Amino acid sequence: MSVLILSTLVSEQDWFNEIKRQKPDLDLRLSLDEGNINDITHAVVSSPEHGQLAKLPNLKYIHSMWAGIDHITKDPDWPKNIPIIRMIDYGLNHGIMEYVVGHVMHHHLRMDYFNDEQSKKLWSWQSQLLAKDRSIGILGLGTLGQFTAQHLSSLGFKLSGWSRTAKKIANVVSFAGNEELEAFLKQCDILICLLPNTIDTTNLLNDKRLKILPKGAYIINAGRGQLINDDDLITNINNGHIFGATLDVFHQEPLPSNHPYWAHGKITVTPHIAAETKIDSGVKTILDNIKYLDDDNSINDLPGVFNIKSGY
């Protein structure tokens, strides 16, 4: 068994060093030209160069360094018969949760308003809502969505969630399927987007669905930029239906300098910082998965396996 690291976006050497630190005896490679290519059974990847994975004749598993896998499937030659294992990791879970909770509280406490009033030296007392009076909806109840829901629940918010199939989560009202999407959106004071990018989720939040949200709703997107139609979001903010948005993901990244999001007073832009894989815990997760699989355990019992039919 040999493991190959392939990445065009993060340091392959950093991952090599950390994997070697945690498992010194592992046959680990940084290039297809090292050793016998037939020995490579695992690939650890983030946005690998197109065509590289298809060159590995005995590849058994592809391990994503990230929670998303579209950086793999955008390769037209990716081997579709090889299982892809998404990153499900302590660092990712906490990163998303902390980002979402932080921006929820920032909006919930109306900090933008008070910061603006401070700049004018105005003492503008305003009554604050308690968490129990604020309805938060999570669009996407996978691992990250459920983990985030648990922490928001502990703060006392009224929580609901939407997913492709119904979920049973303590203190979260579950909505499922296209037939329940409208009912879900209607009661979201704050909408948190954590869905993956699939054919079904692209432009899910278009003008029609944005108008279903309550007037004054706020949107936080830490899922994928493709979920939201940019022009429709700006239109609905400008006409006052949507209060504003915090966006960490975009159709094109880095966000082009001429994009209207940058200068919009009701939109907060962050540079895809929420879902960062921490290298030490990420490596541990991947090494645990490799050991689990090489001990002949069923991949069907391993969390995070990409389902090509559902797109995530």
GROMACS .gro file of C-alpha atoms in nm:
model
  312
    1MET     CA    1   0.000   0.000   0.000
    2SER     CA    2   0.124   0.347  -0.095
    3VAL     CA    3  -0.038   0.687  -0.044
    4LEU     CA    4  -0.005   0.973  -0.292
    5ILE     CA    5  -0.062   1.342  -0.208
    6LEU     CA    6  -0.197   1.558  -0.491
    7SER     CA    7  -0.283   1.925  -0.453
    8THR     CA    8  -0.268   2.244  -0.654
    9LEU     CA    9  -0.405   2.470  -0.378
   10VAL     CA   10  -0.241   2.371  -0.050
   11SER     CA   11   0.116   2.277   0.032
   12GLU     CA   12   0.174   1.912  -0.053
   13GLN     CA   13   0.495   1.925   0.151
   14ASP     CA   14   0.313   2.043   0.464
   15TRP     CA   15   0.069   1.752   0.437
   16PHE     CA   16   0.357   1.513   0.367
   17ASN     CA   17   0.543   1.633   0.677
   18GLU     CA   18   0.238   1.603   0.904
   19ILE     CA   19   0.144   1.258   0.775
   20LYS     CA   20   0.502   1.142   0.827
   21ARG     CA   21   0.500   1.292   1.177
   22GLN     CA   22   0.188   1.097   1.268
   23LYS     CA   23   0.278   0.778   1.081
   24PRO     CA   24   0.652   0.763   1.000
   25ASP     CA   25   0.644   0.413   0.847
   26LEU     CA   26   0.381   0.494   0.581
   27ASP     CA   27   0.490   0.467   0.215
   28LEU     CA   28   0.403   0.824   0.120
   29ARG     CA   29   0.466   0.998  -0.211
   30LEU     CA   30   0.446   1.344  -0.361
   31SER     CA   31   0.470   1.247  -0.726
   32LEU     CA   32   0.348   0.980  -0.968
   33ASP     CA   33   0.712   0.937  -1.068
   34GLU     CA   34   0.820   0.816  -0.723
   35GLY     CA   35   0.847   0.438  -0.698
   36ASN     CA   36   0.609   0.196  -0.868
   37ILE     CA   37   0.283   0.364  -0.966
   38ASN     CA   38   0.105   0.029  -0.932
   39ASP     CA   39   0.159   0.038  -0.554
   40ILE     CA   40  -0.053   0.349  -0.501
   41THR     CA   41  -0.388   0.255  -0.344
   42HIS     CA   42  -0.485   0.579  -0.166
   43ALA     CA   43  -0.479   0.940  -0.290
   44VAL     CA   44  -0.505   1.237  -0.052
   45VAL     CA   45  -0.613   1.533  -0.260
   46SER     CA   46  -0.729   1.893  -0.285
   47SER     CA   47  -0.802   2.021  -0.634
   48PRO     CA   48  -0.563   1.774  -0.801
   49GLU     CA   49  -0.435   1.846  -1.148
   50HIS     CA   50  -0.683   1.713  -1.402
   51GLY     CA   51  -0.606   1.365  -1.529
   52GLN     CA   52  -0.369   1.268  -1.246
   53LEU     CA   53  -0.609   1.039  -1.061
   54ALA     CA   54  -0.698   0.856  -1.381
   55LYS     CA   55  -0.333   0.753  -1.420
   56LEU     CA   56  -0.337   0.537  -1.105
   57PRO     CA   57  -0.421   0.180  -1.213
   58ASN     CA   58  -0.465   0.030  -0.865
   59LEU     CA   59  -0.620   0.327  -0.684
   60LYS     CA   60  -0.882   0.212  -0.432
   61TYR     CA   61  -0.983   0.529  -0.245
   62ILE     CA   62  -0.971   0.907  -0.287
   63HIS     CA   63  -0.951   1.108   0.037
   64SER     CA   64  -1.059   1.472   0.011
   65MET     CA   65  -0.871   1.723   0.226
   66TRP     CA   66  -1.190   1.930   0.233
   67ALA     CA   67  -1.555   1.879   0.318
   68GLY     CA   68  -1.653   1.948  -0.043
   69ILE     CA   69  -1.563   1.718  -0.330
   70ASP     CA   70  -1.639   1.935  -0.634
   71HIS     CA   71  -1.265   2.013  -0.654
   72ILE     CA   72  -1.230   1.644  -0.749
   73THR     CA   73  -1.537   1.589  -0.966
   74LYS     CA   74  -1.468   1.897  -1.181
   75ASP     CA   75  -1.189   1.689  -1.335
   76PRO     CA   76  -1.352   1.540  -1.648
   77ASP     CA   77  -1.134   1.231  -1.611
   78TRP     CA   78  -1.179   1.156  -1.243
   79PRO     CA   79  -1.225   0.778  -1.198
   80LYS     CA   80  -1.594   0.747  -1.116
   81ASN     CA   81  -1.558   0.389  -0.995
   82ILE     CA   82  -1.326   0.494  -0.712
   83PRO     CA   83  -1.494   0.597  -0.382
   84ILE     CA   84  -1.439   0.954  -0.265
   85ILE     CA   85  -1.432   1.013   0.111
   86ARG     CA   86  -1.520   1.365   0.223
   87MET     CA   87  -1.338   1.526   0.513
   88ILE     CA   88  -1.541   1.500   0.833
   89ASP     CA   89  -1.320   1.645   1.099
   90TYR     CA   90  -1.318   1.823   1.436
   91GLY     CA   91  -1.152   2.131   1.287
   92LEU     CA   92  -1.402   2.162   1.004
   93ASN     CA   93  -1.703   2.109   1.228
   94HIS     CA   94  -1.589   2.368   1.479
   95GLY     CA   95  -1.477   2.613   1.212
   96ILE     CA   96  -1.817   2.618   1.044
   97MET     CA   97  -2.003   2.623   1.376
   98GLU     CA   98  -1.796   2.909   1.519
   99TYR     CA   99  -1.828   3.113   1.199
  100VAL     CA  100  -2.204   3.067   1.182
  101VAL     CA  101  -2.268   3.127   1.553
  102GLY     CA  102  -2.048   3.437   1.549
  103HIS     CA  103  -2.232   3.595   1.255
  104VAL     CA  104  -2.573   3.489   1.387
  105MET     CA  105  -2.500   3.667   1.714
  106HIS     CA  106  -2.359   3.971   1.535
  107HIS     CA  107  -2.686   4.011   1.342
  108HIS     CA  108  -2.910   3.901   1.629
  109LEU     CA  109  -2.762   4.169   1.856
  110ARG     CA  110  -2.784   4.431   1.577
  111MET     CA  111  -2.416   4.513   1.608
  112ASP     CA  112  -2.394   4.678   1.265
  113TYR     CA  113  -2.663   4.924   1.374
  114PHE     CA  114  -2.493   5.005   1.702
  115ASN     CA  115  -2.150   5.037   1.536
  116ASP     CA  116  -2.302   5.286   1.293
  117GLU     CA  117  -2.465   5.477   1.577
  118GLN     CA  118  -2.133   5.487   1.763
  119SER     CA  119  -1.964   5.641   1.458
  120LYS     CA  120  -2.225   5.921   1.480
  121LYS     CA  121  -2.185   5.952   1.860
  122LEU     CA  122  -2.552   5.869   1.904
  123TRP     CA  123  -2.690   5.703   2.218
  124SER     CA  124  -2.975   5.515   2.045
  125TRP     CA  125  -3.124   5.275   2.293
  126GLN     CA  126  -3.311   4.991   2.123
  127SER     CA  127  -3.488   4.690   2.274
  128GLN     CA  128  -3.320   4.358   2.190
  129LEU     CA  129  -3.488   4.030   2.100
  130LEU     CA  130  -3.403   3.725   2.306
  131ALA     CA  131  -3.284   3.414   2.126
  132LYS     CA  132  -3.611   3.232   2.199
  133ASP     CA  133  -3.791   3.491   1.986
  134ARG     CA  134  -3.566   3.447   1.680
  135SER     CA  135  -3.633   3.171   1.424
  136ILE     CA  136  -3.325   3.029   1.256
  137GLY     CA  137  -3.339   2.790   0.963
  138ILE     CA  138  -3.048   2.572   0.850
  139LEU     CA  139  -3.052   2.482   0.483
  140GLY     CA  140  -2.863   2.154   0.486
  141LEU     CA  141  -2.866   1.912   0.781
  142GLY     CA  142  -2.559   1.702   0.709
  143THR     CA  143  -2.274   1.661   0.954
  144LEU     CA  144  -2.191   2.032   0.959
  145GLY     CA  145  -2.554   2.143   0.974
  146GLN     CA  146  -2.639   1.912   1.262
  147PHE     CA  147  -2.329   2.012   1.459
  148THR     CA  148  -2.410   2.381   1.410
  149ALA     CA  149  -2.774   2.321   1.507
  150GLN     CA  150  -2.669   2.166   1.839
  151HIS     CA  151  -2.476   2.477   1.939
  152LEU     CA  152  -2.741   2.724   1.824
  153SER     CA  153  -2.998   2.521   2.018
  154SER     CA  154  -2.792   2.556   2.334
  155LEU     CA  155  -2.827   2.935   2.298
  156GLY     CA  156  -3.204   2.908   2.294
  157PHE     CA  157  -3.291   2.993   1.932
  158LYS     CA  158  -3.597   2.846   1.765
  159LEU     CA  159  -3.447   2.609   1.510
  160SER     CA  160  -3.564   2.438   1.194
  161GLY     CA  161  -3.377   2.266   0.916
  162TRP     CA  162  -3.430   2.152   0.560
  163SER     CA  163  -3.272   1.853   0.392
  164ARG     CA  164  -3.338   1.614   0.107
  165THR     CA  165  -3.473   1.357   0.351
  166ALA     CA  166  -3.625   1.409   0.697
  167LYS     CA  167  -3.393   1.418   1.000
  168LYS     CA  168  -3.458   1.357   1.368
  169ILE     CA  169  -3.256   1.612   1.565
  170ALA     CA  170  -3.335   1.728   1.917
  171ASN     CA  171  -3.489   2.078   1.927
  172VAL     CA  172  -3.488   2.112   1.546
  173VAL     CA  173  -3.808   2.107   1.338
  174SER     CA  174  -3.731   1.904   1.027
  175PHE     CA  175  -3.851   1.994   0.677
  176ALA     CA  176  -3.765   1.769   0.384
  177GLY     CA  177  -3.796   1.753   0.008
  178ASN     CA  178  -3.905   2.008  -0.249
  179GLU     CA  179  -4.264   1.995  -0.128
  180GLU     CA  180  -4.164   2.136   0.214
  181LEU     CA  181  -3.904   2.391   0.105
  182GLU     CA  182  -4.149   2.682   0.084
  183ALA     CA  183  -4.291   2.613   0.431
  184PHE     CA  184  -3.937   2.602   0.566
  185LEU     CA  185  -3.831   2.931   0.407
  186LYS     CA  186  -4.144   3.114   0.525
  187GLN     CA  187  -4.039   3.099   0.890
  188CYS     CA  188  -3.667   3.179   0.873
  189ASP     CA  189  -3.567   3.509   1.034
  190ILE     CA  190  -3.206   3.403   0.973
  191LEU     CA  191  -3.128   3.152   0.698
  192ILE     CA  192  -2.802   2.958   0.727
  193CYS     CA  193  -2.690   2.789   0.404
  194LEU     CA  194  -2.475   2.477   0.443
  195LEU     CA  195  -2.575   2.275   0.138
  196PRO     CA  196  -2.320   2.124  -0.102
  197ASN     CA  197  -2.302   2.225  -0.467
  198THR     CA  198  -2.508   1.984  -0.680
  199ILE     CA  199  -2.730   2.009  -0.987
  200ASP     CA  200  -3.031   2.035  -0.756
  201THR     CA  201  -2.886   2.305  -0.530
  202THR     CA  202  -2.741   2.539  -0.795
  203ASN     CA  203  -2.930   2.872  -0.781
  204LEU     CA  204  -3.166   2.721  -0.523
  205LEU     CA  205  -3.205   3.065  -0.369
  206ASN     CA  206  -3.334   3.255  -0.670
  207ASP     CA  207  -3.569   3.553  -0.679
  208LYS     CA  208  -3.879   3.337  -0.630
  209ARG     CA  209  -3.745   3.163  -0.320
  210LEU     CA  210  -3.581   3.472  -0.172
  211LYS     CA  211  -3.921   3.639  -0.182
  212ILE     CA  212  -4.065   3.351   0.024
  213LEU     CA  213  -3.841   3.443   0.317
  214PRO     CA  214  -3.998   3.680   0.572
  215LYS     CA  215  -3.941   4.048   0.507
  216GLY     CA  216  -3.622   4.149   0.686
  217ALA     CA  217  -3.466   3.801   0.679
  218TYR     CA  218  -3.088   3.770   0.700
  219ILE     CA  219  -2.879   3.515   0.506
  220ILE     CA  220  -2.551   3.350   0.607
  221ASN     CA  221  -2.392   3.135   0.336
  222ALA     CA  222  -2.100   2.912   0.437
  223GLY     CA  223  -2.198   2.626   0.205
  224ARG     CA  224  -2.135   2.692  -0.163
  225GLY     CA  225  -2.158   3.013  -0.362
  226GLN     CA  226  -2.358   2.841  -0.635
  227LEU     CA  227  -2.658   2.812  -0.399
  228ILE     CA  228  -2.746   3.180  -0.440
  229ASN     CA  229  -2.826   3.381  -0.752
  230ASP     CA  230  -2.608   3.689  -0.698
  231ASP     CA  231  -2.824   3.934  -0.895
  232ASP     CA  232  -3.143   3.815  -0.726
  233LEU     CA  233  -2.989   3.850  -0.380
  234ILE     CA  234  -2.872   4.206  -0.448
  235THR     CA  235  -3.214   4.299  -0.591
  236ASN     CA  236  -3.395   4.167  -0.284
  237ILE     CA  237  -3.158   4.347  -0.047
  238ASN     CA  238  -3.188   4.671  -0.240
  239ASN     CA  239  -3.568   4.660  -0.239
  240GLY     CA  240  -3.572   4.597   0.136
  241HIS     CA  241  -3.713   4.245   0.137
  242ILE     CA  242  -3.386   4.085   0.255
  243PHE     CA  243  -3.211   4.279   0.532
  244GLY     CA  244  -2.861   4.169   0.435
  245ALA     CA  245  -2.620   3.879   0.407
  246THR     CA  246  -2.289   3.739   0.527
  247LEU     CA  247  -2.120   3.543   0.248
  248ASP     CA  248  -1.811   3.323   0.276
  249VAL     CA  249  -1.845   3.137  -0.056
  250PHE     CA  250  -1.898   3.257  -0.411
  251HIS     CA  251  -1.958   3.147  -0.770
  252GLN     CA  252  -1.603   3.254  -0.853
  253GLU     CA  253  -1.320   3.251  -0.601
  254PRO     CA  254  -1.134   3.469  -0.532
  255LEU     CA  255  -1.428   3.707  -0.565
  256PRO     CA  256  -1.350   3.941  -0.859
  257SER     CA  257  -1.254   4.294  -0.754
  258ASN     CA  258  -1.536   4.443  -0.964
  259HIS     CA  259  -1.809   4.229  -0.805
  260PRO     CA  260  -2.086   4.442  -0.647
  261TYR     CA  261  -2.074   4.240  -0.324
  262TRP     CA  262  -1.750   4.413  -0.221
  263ALA     CA  263  -1.899   4.762  -0.194
  264HIS     CA  264  -2.250   4.673  -0.079
  265GLY     CA  265  -2.330   4.818   0.261
  266LYS     CA  266  -2.562   4.532   0.361
  267ILE     CA  267  -2.332   4.246   0.258
  268THR     CA  268  -2.036   4.113   0.457
  269VAL     CA  269  -1.774   3.932   0.247
  270THR     CA  270  -1.524   3.687   0.396
  271PRO     CA  271  -1.266   3.495   0.185
  272HIS     CA  272  -1.383   3.133   0.231
  273ILE     CA  273  -1.250   3.110   0.585
  274ALA     CA  274  -1.527   2.916   0.760
  275ALA     CA  275  -1.454   2.560   0.647
  276GLU     CA  276  -1.080   2.535   0.689
  277THR     CA  277  -0.932   2.191   0.738
  278LYS     CA  278  -0.682   2.199   1.023
  279ILE     CA  279  -0.389   1.995   0.900
  280ASP     CA  280  -0.317   1.807   1.223
  281SER     CA  281  -0.673   1.689   1.285
  282GLY     CA  282  -0.735   1.644   0.911
  283VAL     CA  283  -0.437   1.412   0.879
  284LYS     CA  284  -0.552   1.212   1.181
  285THR     CA  285  -0.896   1.170   1.023
  286ILE     CA  286  -0.750   1.049   0.694
  287LEU     CA  287  -0.506   0.809   0.862
  288ASP     CA  288  -0.789   0.666   1.074
  289ASN     CA  289  -0.996   0.617   0.757
  290ILE     CA  290  -0.706   0.449   0.575
  291LYS     CA  291  -0.650   0.207   0.865
  292TYR     CA  292  -1.024   0.136   0.884
  293LEU     CA  293  -1.043   0.055   0.512
  294ASP     CA  294  -0.720  -0.146   0.500
  295ASP     CA  295  -0.849  -0.359   0.788
  296ASP     CA  296  -1.117  -0.479   0.541
  297ASN     CA  297  -1.404  -0.296   0.708
  298SER     CA  298  -1.701  -0.204   0.491
  299ILE     CA  299  -1.681   0.139   0.331
  300ASN     CA  300  -2.060   0.158   0.367
  301ASP     CA  301  -2.014   0.212   0.742
  302LEU     CA  302  -1.762   0.494   0.697
  303PRO     CA  303  -1.902   0.849   0.732
  304GLY     CA  304  -1.847   1.095   0.450
  305VAL     CA  305  -1.850   0.861   0.150
  306PHE     CA  306  -1.957   1.055  -0.162
  307ASN     CA  307  -2.277   0.934  -0.325
  308ILE     CA  308  -2.255   1.000  -0.698
  309LYS     CA  309  -2.633   0.975  -0.740
  310SER     CA  310  -2.720   1.241  -0.483
  311GLY     CA  311  -2.418   1.455  -0.567
  312TYR     CA  312  -2.276   1.470  -0.212
   0.00000   0.00000   0.00000
